[in-house]
Coordinates of C-alpha atoms in Angstrom, one line a residue:
Chain A
M17 CA -0.1 -0.2 0.1
A18 CA 2.9 2.6 1.0
G19 CA 4.3 1.3 -2.8
M20 CA 1.2 2.6 -4.0
R21 CA 1.1 5.6 -2.5
R22 CA 4.7 6.6 -3.4
F23 CA 4.2 5.7 -7.0
W24 CA 1.0 7.9 -7.1
I25 CA 2.7 10.6 -5.5
G26 CA 5.6 10.5 -7.4
A27 CA 3.3 10.3 -10.5
G28 CA 1.6 13.2 -9.3
L29 CA 4.5 15.1 -8.9
V30 CA 5.6 14.4 -12.3
I31 CA 2.5 15.5 -13.9
A32 CA 2.7 19.1 -11.6
A33 CA 6.0 19.6 -12.7
G34 CA 5.0 18.7 -16.3
L35 CA 2.1 21.4 -16.4
L36 CA 4.3 23.9 -14.4
L37 CA 7.0 23.8 -17.0
S38 CA 4.9 23.7 -20.0
T39 CA 2.6 26.7 -19.0
T40 CA 5.1 28.7 -18.2
D41 CA 8.4 30.0 -19.9
I42 CA 10.8 28.9 -17.5
I43 CA 12.3 27.0 -20.0
A44 CA 12.6 29.6 -23.1
N45 CA 14.2 27.3 -25.7
S46 CA 11.4 24.8 -27.5
F47 CA 13.9 22.5 -28.5
W48 CA 13.7 20.9 -25.2
F49 CA 10.0 20.2 -25.3
F50 CA 10.6 18.8 -28.8
A51 CA 13.2 16.6 -27.7
A52 CA 11.5 15.7 -24.0
Y53 CA 8.2 14.6 -26.5
V54 CA 10.3 12.2 -28.3
V55 CA 11.9 10.5 -24.9
L56 CA 8.2 10.1 -23.6
Q57 CA 7.0 8.9 -26.8
Y58 CA 9.7 6.2 -26.4
V59 CA 8.4 5.5 -22.8
V60 CA 5.0 4.9 -24.2
L61 CA 6.4 2.5 -26.7
A62 CA 8.6 0.7 -24.9
T63 CA 6.4 0.3 -21.8
A64 CA 3.9 -1.1 -24.0
W65 CA 6.3 -3.5 -26.1
N66 CA 7.7 -4.7 -22.6
I67 CA 4.1 -5.9 -21.7
M68 CA 4.4 -8.5 -24.6
G69 CA 8.3 -8.9 -24.6
G70 CA 9.3 -8.4 -21.3
Y71 CA 6.4 -9.9 -18.8
M72 CA 4.8 -12.4 -21.3
G73 CA 8.3 -13.4 -23.3
Y74 CA 6.9 -13.0 -26.5
V75 CA 9.3 -10.3 -29.2
N76 CA 7.4 -8.4 -31.1
F77 CA 9.2 -6.8 -33.9
G78 CA 6.2 -4.9 -35.3
S79 CA 6.0 -2.2 -33.0
A80 CA 6.5 0.5 -35.8
G81 CA 3.2 -1.0 -37.5
F82 CA 1.3 -0.3 -34.3
F83 CA 2.7 3.2 -34.0
A84 CA 2.3 3.9 -37.6
I85 CA -1.1 2.6 -37.4
G86 CA -2.2 4.9 -34.2
A87 CA -0.6 8.0 -36.0
Y88 CA -2.5 7.4 -39.5
T89 CA -6.0 6.6 -37.6
A90 CA -5.6 10.1 -36.5
I91 CA -4.6 11.3 -40.1
V92 CA -8.0 9.6 -41.4
L93 CA -9.8 11.1 -38.1
Y94 CA -8.1 14.4 -39.1
N95 CA -9.2 14.5 -43.0
L96 CA -12.7 13.2 -41.9
I97 CA -13.9 15.3 -39.1
K98 CA -10.7 17.8 -38.5
A99 CA -11.0 15.4 -35.1
P100 CA -8.8 17.1 -32.0
L101 CA -6.1 15.6 -30.5
L102 CA -7.8 14.2 -27.4
V103 CA -10.0 12.4 -30.0
M104 CA -7.6 11.0 -32.1
I105 CA -5.8 9.6 -29.0
P106 CA -8.8 7.2 -27.8
I107 CA -9.6 6.2 -31.2
S108 CA -6.1 5.2 -32.5
G109 CA -5.7 3.4 -29.1
I110 CA -9.0 1.3 -30.0
V111 CA -8.0 0.7 -33.5
C112 CA -4.3 -0.5 -32.4
G113 CA -5.9 -2.5 -29.7
L114 CA -8.2 -4.5 -31.9
M115 CA -5.4 -4.7 -34.5
G116 CA -3.0 -6.2 -31.4
L117 CA -6.5 -8.4 -30.9
G118 CA -6.5 -9.8 -34.3
M119 CA -2.5 -10.1 -34.3
G120 CA -2.9 -12.3 -31.5
Y121 CA -5.7 -14.3 -33.0
L122 CA -3.1 -14.9 -36.1
T123 CA 0.2 -15.5 -34.6
L124 CA 0.0 -16.6 -31.0
R125 CA -0.1 -20.2 -31.8
L126 CA 3.4 -19.4 -33.1
R127 CA 6.6 -19.2 -30.5
G128 CA 9.8 -17.8 -30.4
V129 CA 11.2 -16.6 -33.7
Y130 CA 8.5 -17.5 -35.8
F131 CA 6.3 -15.2 -33.9
A132 CA 8.9 -12.4 -33.9
I133 CA 9.1 -13.0 -37.9
G134 CA 5.0 -12.9 -38.2
T135 CA 5.2 -9.7 -36.4
L136 CA 7.6 -8.2 -38.7
A137 CA 5.9 -9.2 -41.9
L138 CA 2.8 -7.8 -40.1
A139 CA 4.6 -4.0 -40.0
V140 CA 5.6 -4.9 -43.7
V141 CA 2.2 -5.7 -45.0
L142 CA 0.6 -2.3 -43.0
E143 CA 3.3 0.1 -45.0
T144 CA 2.4 -1.4 -48.1
L145 CA -1.1 -0.9 -47.7
M146 CA -0.5 2.8 -46.4
V147 CA 1.9 3.3 -49.5
N148 CA -1.4 2.4 -51.7
W149 CA -3.7 4.1 -49.7
D150 CA -4.7 7.8 -51.3
Y151 CA -6.7 8.8 -48.9
V152 CA -3.9 9.1 -46.0
G153 CA -1.5 10.6 -48.6
G154 CA -0.2 7.2 -50.1
A155 CA 3.4 7.1 -50.5
T156 CA 3.7 11.0 -51.1
G157 CA 2.4 11.4 -47.5
A158 CA -0.2 13.9 -45.8
Y159 CA 0.0 16.8 -44.0
V160 CA -1.7 17.9 -41.0
I161 CA -2.2 21.4 -40.0
R162 CA -0.8 22.0 -36.5
P163 CA -2.6 24.6 -34.4
R164 CA 0.2 27.3 -33.0
T165 CA -1.1 27.9 -29.9
M166 CA -3.2 26.2 -27.1
E167 CA -3.8 27.6 -24.1
P168 CA -3.0 27.9 -20.9
F169 CA 0.3 26.2 -22.7
G170 CA 1.1 28.7 -25.5
D171 CA 3.2 26.8 -27.9
Y172 CA 1.2 23.8 -29.4
V173 CA 4.2 21.7 -29.1
K174 CA 4.3 22.2 -25.1
F175 CA 0.7 21.0 -25.2
L176 CA 1.6 18.0 -27.1
T177 CA 4.6 17.0 -24.8
F178 CA 2.3 17.5 -21.4
V179 CA -0.4 15.4 -22.8
M180 CA 2.4 12.7 -23.9
L181 CA 3.8 13.1 -20.6
V182 CA 0.0 12.0 -18.9
L183 CA 0.1 9.3 -21.5
A184 CA 3.7 8.0 -20.2
V185 CA 2.5 8.4 -16.7
A186 CA -0.8 6.5 -17.7
A187 CA 1.1 3.8 -19.5
V188 CA 3.8 3.3 -16.8
A189 CA 0.7 2.8 -14.2
A190 CA -0.8 0.2 -16.2
A191 CA 2.5 -1.8 -16.5
R192 CA 2.6 -1.9 -12.6
W193 CA -0.7 -2.2 -12.0
I194 CA 0.0 -5.5 -14.6
E195 CA 3.1 -6.7 -12.6
R196 CA 1.2 -6.5 -9.4
A197 CA -2.1 -8.3 -10.7
K198 CA -3.0 -11.8 -10.9
F199 CA -2.8 -11.0 -15.0
G200 CA 0.8 -10.3 -14.8
R201 CA 1.5 -13.2 -12.6
G202 CA -0.2 -15.3 -15.2
L203 CA 2.2 -13.5 -18.0
H204 CA 5.4 -14.2 -16.3
A205 CA 4.4 -18.2 -15.9
I206 CA 3.6 -18.0 -19.5
R207 CA 7.1 -16.4 -20.2
D208 CA 8.8 -19.1 -17.8
D209 CA 6.9 -21.9 -19.1
E210 CA 3.5 -22.1 -21.8
L211 CA 2.5 -25.5 -21.1
A212 CA 3.4 -25.6 -17.7
A213 CA 1.3 -22.5 -17.1
E214 CA -1.3 -24.2 -19.0
C215 CA -1.2 -27.1 -16.8
T216 CA -1.6 -25.3 -13.9
G217 CA -5.0 -23.9 -14.7
I218 CA -3.7 -20.5 -16.2
P219 CA -5.9 -19.7 -19.6
T220 CA -2.8 -18.9 -21.5
L221 CA -4.3 -17.8 -24.9
R222 CA -7.4 -15.5 -23.2
L223 CA -4.1 -13.9 -21.4
K224 CA -2.0 -13.7 -24.4
L225 CA -4.9 -12.1 -26.6
V226 CA -5.3 -9.4 -23.5
A227 CA -1.5 -8.5 -23.5
T228 CA -1.6 -8.2 -27.1
T229 CA -4.8 -6.1 -27.4
L230 CA -3.2 -3.8 -24.4
S231 CA 0.2 -3.3 -25.9
G232 CA -1.3 -2.7 -29.4
F233 CA -3.6 -0.4 -27.8
L234 CA -0.8 1.8 -25.9
M235 CA 1.4 1.7 -28.9
G236 CA -1.3 3.2 -31.3
V237 CA -1.6 6.0 -28.4
A238 CA 1.9 6.4 -28.6
G239 CA 1.3 6.9 -32.5
A240 CA -1.8 9.1 -32.6
P241 CA -0.1 12.5 -31.7
F242 CA 2.5 12.0 -34.0
P243 CA 1.0 13.7 -37.2
L244 CA 0.4 16.8 -35.1
Y245 CA 4.1 16.7 -33.6
V246 CA 5.6 16.5 -37.1
G247 CA 3.1 18.2 -39.6
Y248 CA 3.6 15.8 -41.9
V249 CA 3.6 11.8 -42.1
E250 CA 4.5 9.5 -44.8
P251 CA 5.0 6.0 -44.7
V252 CA 9.1 5.6 -44.5
S253 CA 9.1 7.9 -41.5
A254 CA 5.9 6.5 -39.8
F255 CA 7.1 2.8 -40.3
N256 CA 10.5 3.7 -39.5
L257 CA 12.9 1.0 -38.3
A258 CA 13.7 3.2 -35.4
Y259 CA 10.9 2.7 -33.4
A260 CA 11.0 -1.1 -33.9
V261 CA 14.3 -1.4 -32.5
N262 CA 14.0 1.3 -29.9
A263 CA 10.9 -0.2 -28.5
I264 CA 12.8 -3.4 -28.0
A265 CA 16.1 -1.9 -27.2
M266 CA 14.9 0.6 -24.6
P267 CA 13.3 -2.5 -22.2
M268 CA 16.6 -4.7 -22.7
I269 CA 18.9 -2.1 -21.7
G270 CA 16.6 -0.8 -18.6
G271 CA 15.4 -4.2 -17.8
T272 CA 12.4 -6.1 -18.8
T273 CA 11.2 -7.6 -15.3
M274 CA 10.2 -4.3 -13.8
W275 CA 7.8 -1.2 -14.8
A276 CA 10.8 1.0 -14.7
G277 CA 13.2 -1.0 -16.8
P278 CA 11.3 0.6 -20.1
V279 CA 11.1 4.3 -18.4
I280 CA 14.9 4.1 -17.3
G281 CA 16.0 2.6 -20.7
A282 CA 13.9 5.3 -22.8
V283 CA 15.0 7.9 -20.9
L284 CA 18.6 7.3 -21.2
L285 CA 18.6 5.9 -24.6
G286 CA 16.2 8.6 -25.9
T287 CA 18.0 11.0 -24.2
A288 CA 21.3 10.1 -25.7
Q289 CA 19.9 10.1 -28.9
Q290 CA 18.3 13.7 -29.1
I291 CA 21.8 14.9 -27.8
A292 CA 23.7 13.0 -30.8
N293 CA 20.6 14.1 -33.1
V294 CA 22.2 18.1 -32.5
T295 CA 25.9 17.5 -31.4
I296 CA 26.7 14.7 -33.8
S297 CA 24.4 13.5 -36.5
S298 CA 20.8 12.1 -36.2
E299 CA 22.3 9.4 -38.6
L300 CA 24.3 8.0 -35.7
N301 CA 21.0 7.3 -33.4
L302 CA 20.6 3.6 -34.5
L303 CA 24.2 3.0 -34.2
I304 CA 24.4 4.3 -30.9
V305 CA 21.3 2.0 -29.9
G306 CA 23.1 -0.8 -31.7
L307 CA 26.0 -0.5 -30.0
V308 CA 24.4 0.0 -26.5
L309 CA 22.4 -3.0 -26.9
V310 CA 25.2 -5.4 -27.9
L311 CA 26.8 -4.3 -24.8
F312 CA 24.1 -4.8 -22.8
V313 CA 22.9 -8.0 -24.2
T314 CA 26.5 -9.4 -23.7
L315 CA 27.4 -8.0 -20.5
A316 CA 24.1 -7.1 -18.3
P317 CA 21.4 -9.5 -20.0
E318 CA 18.9 -8.3 -17.4
G319 CA 19.5 -4.6 -17.8
I320 CA 20.1 -1.8 -15.5
I321 CA 17.5 -3.3 -12.9
G322 CA 19.4 -6.6 -13.3
L323 CA 22.6 -4.9 -12.3
V324 CA 21.4 -3.2 -9.4
R325 CA 19.3 -5.9 -7.9
K326 CA 23.0 -8.2 -8.6
Y327 CA 25.0 -5.3 -6.8
F328 CA 22.7 -3.6 -4.5
G329 CA 19.3 -5.8 -4.0
R330 CA 18.8 -8.9 -1.9
D331 CA 20.0 -12.2 -2.9
R332 CA 17.2 -14.5 -3.2
Chain B
M26 CA -10.1 -48.0 -0.9
T27 CA -11.4 -47.6 -4.3
G28 CA -15.0 -46.2 -5.3
E29 CA -16.7 -45.2 -8.5
T30 CA -15.2 -44.6 -11.9
I31 CA -13.6 -41.1 -12.1
L32 CA -11.5 -41.3 -15.4
E33 CA -13.0 -43.3 -18.5
V34 CA -11.0 -43.5 -21.3
R35 CA -12.7 -45.2 -24.6
D36 CA -11.3 -46.2 -27.9
L37 CA -8.3 -43.5 -27.4
T38 CA -6.2 -42.8 -30.6
M39 CA -3.4 -40.5 -31.5
R40 CA -1.5 -40.1 -34.9
F41 CA 1.3 -38.0 -35.4
G42 CA 1.1 -37.9 -39.1
G43 CA 1.4 -41.8 -40.2
F44 CA 2.5 -43.0 -36.8
V45 CA 0.4 -44.2 -34.8
A46 CA 1.3 -43.4 -31.1
L47 CA -1.9 -44.8 -29.3
D48 CA -4.2 -47.6 -30.7
S49 CA -8.0 -48.0 -29.5
V50 CA -6.6 -47.6 -26.0
D51 CA -9.5 -48.4 -23.6
A52 CA -8.7 -47.7 -19.5
E53 CA -10.6 -46.4 -16.3
V54 CA -9.4 -45.2 -13.3
R55 CA -11.6 -45.4 -9.9
E56 CA -11.9 -43.2 -7.4
G57 CA -8.9 -43.0 -4.7
E58 CA -6.8 -45.9 -6.6
R59 CA -3.3 -45.8 -7.4
L60 CA -2.9 -46.7 -11.1
G61 CA 0.5 -47.8 -12.5
L62 CA 0.9 -46.8 -16.1
I63 CA 3.9 -48.6 -17.5
G64 CA 5.8 -50.0 -20.7
P65 CA 8.7 -49.9 -22.8
N66 CA 10.1 -46.2 -24.1
G67 CA 7.9 -45.1 -26.7
S68 CA 4.6 -47.4 -25.9
G69 CA 2.7 -44.5 -25.5
K70 CA 2.2 -43.6 -21.6
T71 CA 3.3 -39.7 -22.1
T72 CA 1.4 -39.7 -25.3
M73 CA -1.8 -40.8 -23.4
I74 CA -1.3 -38.6 -20.4
N75 CA -0.9 -35.6 -22.8
C76 CA -4.2 -36.7 -24.2
I77 CA -6.2 -36.8 -20.8
S78 CA -4.4 -33.5 -19.7
G79 CA -5.4 -32.0 -22.7
A80 CA -1.8 -31.3 -23.7
L81 CA -2.4 -32.8 -27.1
G82 CA -6.5 -32.3 -28.3
N83 CA -6.3 -33.6 -31.5
Y84 CA -6.9 -37.2 -30.8
T85 CA -9.8 -39.5 -31.1
G86 CA -12.1 -41.3 -28.8
T87 CA -13.4 -40.1 -25.5
V88 CA -12.2 -39.2 -22.4
R89 CA -14.8 -38.6 -19.7
F90 CA -13.9 -37.0 -16.1
R91 CA -16.8 -37.7 -13.3
G92 CA -18.8 -39.0 -16.2
R93 CA -18.4 -35.7 -18.2
D94 CA -16.9 -35.8 -21.8
L95 CA -14.0 -33.8 -21.8
G96 CA -14.1 -32.9 -25.7
R97 CA -11.4 -30.6 -26.7
S98 CA -11.2 -28.7 -23.7
K99 CA -7.8 -27.0 -23.2
P100 CA -5.4 -28.1 -20.2
H101 CA -6.4 -25.1 -17.7
R102 CA -10.1 -26.3 -17.8
R103 CA -9.2 -29.5 -16.9
T104 CA -6.5 -28.8 -14.4
R105 CA -9.4 -26.6 -12.9
L106 CA -11.8 -29.7 -12.9
G107 CA -9.6 -31.7 -10.7
I108 CA -7.0 -33.5 -13.4
V109 CA -3.5 -32.3 -12.7
R110 CA -0.4 -33.6 -14.0
S111 CA 3.4 -33.2 -13.2
F112 CA 6.0 -33.3 -15.7
Q113 CA 8.4 -36.0 -16.7
I114 CA 11.3 -33.3 -16.7
P115 CA 10.3 -30.8 -14.2
R116 CA 9.2 -27.7 -15.8
P117 CA 9.0 -25.0 -13.0
F118 CA 8.4 -21.1 -13.6
K119 CA 12.0 -20.9 -13.5
S120 CA 12.3 -16.9 -12.6
Q121 CA 10.0 -17.5 -9.7
T122 CA 10.5 -18.5 -6.3
V123 CA 9.0 -21.7 -5.1
R124 CA 6.4 -20.2 -3.0
E125 CA 5.4 -17.9 -5.9
N126 CA 4.9 -21.0 -8.1
L127 CA 2.5 -22.6 -5.7
A128 CA 0.8 -19.5 -5.4
I129 CA 0.2 -18.8 -8.7
T130 CA -1.0 -22.0 -9.2
I131 CA -3.2 -21.9 -6.2
E132 CA -4.7 -18.6 -7.9
Y133 CA -5.6 -19.7 -11.4
A134 CA -6.7 -23.6 -10.7
T135 CA -8.4 -23.0 -7.4
G136 CA -9.2 -18.8 -7.7
A137 CA -8.2 -18.7 -4.1
A138 CA -6.6 -15.0 -3.5
G139 CA -5.1 -12.8 -1.1
A140 CA -4.6 -14.6 2.4
E141 CA -6.1 -17.7 1.8
R142 CA -3.8 -18.3 -1.0
D143 CA -0.9 -17.5 1.1
D144 CA -1.9 -19.9 3.7
R145 CA -2.5 -22.6 1.5
A146 CA 0.8 -22.3 -0.5
E147 CA 2.4 -22.4 3.2
A148 CA 0.4 -25.7 4.1
V149 CA 2.0 -27.5 0.7
L150 CA 5.6 -26.1 1.3
Q151 CA 5.2 -27.5 4.9
S152 CA 3.3 -30.8 3.4
M153 CA 6.4 -31.6 0.8
G154 CA 9.1 -30.6 3.2
L155 CA 10.2 -27.3 0.9
G156 CA 9.7 -24.9 3.7
P157 CA 13.2 -23.9 3.8
R158 CA 13.3 -23.2 0.2
A159 CA 10.1 -21.2 0.1
D160 CA 12.1 -18.3 -1.2
A161 CA 14.9 -19.6 -3.3
I162 CA 14.3 -18.8 -7.1
S163 CA 13.4 -22.3 -8.8
A164 CA 16.1 -22.2 -11.3
G165 CA 18.7 -23.1 -8.2
L166 CA 16.7 -25.9 -6.9
T167 CA 18.3 -29.6 -6.7
Q168 CA 17.0 -32.3 -8.6
I169 CA 15.1 -33.6 -6.0
E170 CA 13.6 -30.2 -5.0
M171 CA 12.7 -29.5 -8.5
R172 CA 10.8 -33.1 -8.4
K173 CA 9.2 -32.2 -5.2
L174 CA 8.4 -28.5 -6.5
E175 CA 6.7 -30.4 -9.3
L176 CA 4.6 -32.4 -7.1
A177 CA 4.0 -29.8 -4.8
R178 CA 2.5 -27.4 -7.5
A179 CA 0.0 -30.1 -8.6
L180 CA -0.8 -30.6 -5.1
A181 CA -1.4 -26.6 -5.1
A182 CA -3.9 -27.4 -7.9
R183 CA -6.1 -29.6 -5.4
P184 CA -6.0 -32.3 -7.8
Q185 CA -9.0 -34.9 -7.6
L186 CA -6.9 -37.0 -9.9
L187 CA -2.8 -36.6 -10.0
I188 CA -1.0 -38.1 -13.1
S189 CA 2.7 -38.0 -12.1
D190 CA 4.6 -38.6 -14.9
E191 CA 7.9 -40.2 -14.3
A192 CA 8.7 -38.1 -10.9
M193 CA 11.3 -40.3 -9.8
A194 CA 13.5 -40.7 -12.9
G195 CA 17.3 -40.0 -12.0
L196 CA 17.0 -40.0 -8.0
S197 CA 18.6 -42.2 -5.5
S198 CA 17.2 -44.9 -3.9
G199 CA 16.5 -42.7 -0.5
E200 CA 14.6 -39.9 -2.5
V201 CA 12.4 -42.1 -4.4
D202 CA 11.5 -43.7 -1.2
E203 CA 10.8 -40.0 0.2
L204 CA 8.7 -39.0 -3.0
L205 CA 6.8 -42.3 -2.8
E206 CA 6.0 -41.7 1.2
I207 CA 4.5 -38.5 -0.3
L208 CA 2.3 -40.1 -3.3
F209 CA 1.0 -42.6 -0.3
R210 CA 0.2 -39.6 1.8
L211 CA -1.7 -38.0 -1.0
N212 CA -3.5 -41.0 -1.8
E213 CA -4.5 -41.2 1.9
D214 CA -5.8 -37.8 1.9
G215 CA -8.5 -39.1 -1.3
V216 CA -6.5 -38.2 -4.3
T217 CA -6.6 -40.6 -6.9
I218 CA -3.4 -41.4 -8.7
I219 CA -1.7 -42.8 -11.9
M220 CA 1.9 -42.9 -11.8
I221 CA 4.1 -43.3 -14.9
E222 CA 7.6 -45.3 -13.6
H223 CA 10.3 -46.8 -15.2
I224 CA 11.6 -47.8 -11.6
M225 CA 9.9 -51.4 -10.9
R226 CA 10.3 -51.2 -7.3
A227 CA 8.1 -47.9 -7.0
V228 CA 5.8 -49.3 -9.7
M229 CA 5.4 -52.5 -7.6
R230 CA 5.2 -51.1 -3.9
F231 CA 2.9 -48.4 -5.0
S232 CA 0.3 -49.6 -7.6
E233 CA -2.8 -51.5 -6.6
R234 CA -3.6 -52.2 -10.4
I235 CA -0.9 -51.8 -13.2
V236 CA -1.8 -50.9 -16.9
V237 CA 0.6 -51.7 -19.6
L238 CA 1.0 -50.3 -22.8
D239 CA 3.1 -51.3 -25.9
A240 CA 3.5 -49.9 -29.1
G241 CA 0.5 -47.9 -28.4
K242 CA -1.9 -50.7 -27.5
K243 CA -3.0 -51.7 -24.1
I244 CA -1.7 -55.4 -23.4
A245 CA -2.1 -56.1 -19.8
D246 CA -4.4 -54.6 -17.0
G247 CA -4.4 -56.0 -13.7
D248 CA -2.8 -56.5 -9.9
P249 CA 0.7 -56.2 -10.1
D250 CA 1.4 -59.8 -9.6
T251 CA -0.7 -60.9 -12.3
V252 CA 0.9 -58.2 -14.8
V253 CA 4.3 -58.9 -14.1
A254 CA 3.8 -62.8 -14.6
D255 CA 2.0 -61.7 -17.9
P256 CA 4.1 -63.2 -21.0
A257 CA 2.7 -60.6 -23.3
V258 CA 4.2 -58.2 -20.4
E259 CA 7.9 -60.1 -20.7
R260 CA 7.8 -60.0 -24.5
A261 CA 7.1 -56.2 -24.4
Y262 CA 10.2 -55.6 -22.0
L263 CA 12.2 -58.4 -23.5
G264 CA 11.6 -59.2 -26.6
D265 CA 10.8 -63.1 -27.9

C-alpha cells in the first residue's frame, strides 16, 4: 500500500512539474520540448512493448506498425472531421488494440522466432497498405496543420509534450498494475513455461490476447499525436525501423522484468539519441542503439535493473 | 479403498502423421485408486497422459472425467476440474520463487486469493518439506527439490486425479522412497493417482493395479503380481 501511495505521489509530482514547465516560460528554448516529446513517446512505446516482450516473453518486431497505424488513424480522423487530439488518442488506441487482438489470433500459436517474424511481416504488410492508400497520402504522405497555440500552454508543442507526459505516466501506471496483478503473474508464468502454465490452470491464450490488445492499444496511443508533432506523415517515417528497434532496445537496456526498466531505458537511450541528433548526426541514432544494445545483451542481459539487483539487492 | 469410476478412456487413438502413438486404448481409473501405467520407451504412456490432461487435443476417442466428456477442452480447464499432471522433466516457473510457483497455481487453479492463497501455499510447502527453500528462485533448486516442487505445484492445484509422469527418474533410492511416501500420503488424503514410472520397485510397491502399454496398445491390465507374470508383458520388455 505504501509503495502504491509513493508511486502515485511521484506520478502526481511528475505531472505537476510537467504542467508547470509547459505552461510557463521557465524553459524558453522549445527544442527541449521537442526532445522531451520524443523521449516520452518512447517511454510509452517501450512500456507497451514490454507488456508482451518482457512480461510474457513474446518478442514483437512490429512495434513500428502499431505506432504508424496509431498515427494514420489520427490522419484519417483529421481528414474526416478535423478531430482534435483528445479524440484521436483514444480512437487510435482502440484501432491498434483491435489490431493487436487480431494479430494475437493469427500469430499466438507461433512461438519464439516464428512469432517475431510474424509481427515483422505484419508491419511490412501494413506499410504496403498505407503506401497504396491515397486517402492518407499514399507514398507521398499527408500534411496535418498543427494549431499554433493551445491555452494555457501557449506553443502547441508544449501542449503535445504535456499530453505525452500524461500518456507516459498512464502507460507506466498500467504496466505497474499488471506487474502486481493476477494477470501479470499469469504472463510471467507464460514467459517461463507456457505448457506448464496452461497445466496449472492458467488460460494462456486468453491472457496472451489481452496482453497483445493492451500492448497494441498503448502503441497506438503513442502514435496518435505523431502527425500533429511532425506536421507531415509519410510511410517511410511512420514505419521507421527506429521505432521497432528502440521499442525492443529500451526495455532490454533498462530491464524487462519491472515497469521501471523501459522507463530507464527510454530516458537514457532517448536522451542520448536527442543529444546525438544535435551534436553529431541524426544518422548515428541507430548506431548508438545498436552498440549499447550489444553491450547490454552481452554484459548485462537483465538490464540496468538486473545490475542494480545484483549489486545492491537481496540475494534470493 | 477405491470407489466409482473417476476417469474413463474409450477408444483413445492419437496419430502423429502416419505414426500411431496410441491405438484404440480403453482404460478406467476408480476414485481413490493408485494406478501404475508402465511400458517400454515409446509405448505411448506420455502421449496417453498428454491426451488426458489436454496437452494434446487432436486425439480421437473419448476421455470422460466423472462421467463428463472432456471433448477438446484445454489443459487449464481440465486442471480446474481436478485433473492435474506433473511433468517428466520438471518445468517450474524458473524466474519465480518456490512459494510464487505455488501461489500462482493456487490462484489460477482454485481461484483462492490473498491470505487464503498464501496460507494454502504455506501448507503445501510444509507438507512437501520445501519450507526452507520457499524463497529460493526455482531455477537454482537441486534435482530432488525440483521433483518435489513439480509435485507440490500439482498438489497446490487441489487435484482429484494426479498424474505423476516419471517423478522419480534420476533420483537415488532414498529420494525415491521419500517421493513414494509423499504420493502415499496424498492418496490417503483422497487423491486418485496415476503413476508413470520406469523404476519397477516403486511401481510394484505403489500400485494397486497396473496398466501396460506397448507400441500404443494396451497389453495388460490387472493387479501387479498378475501383470508382471503376464507373458505379453515379458515379451514387451525383453523381446521374444
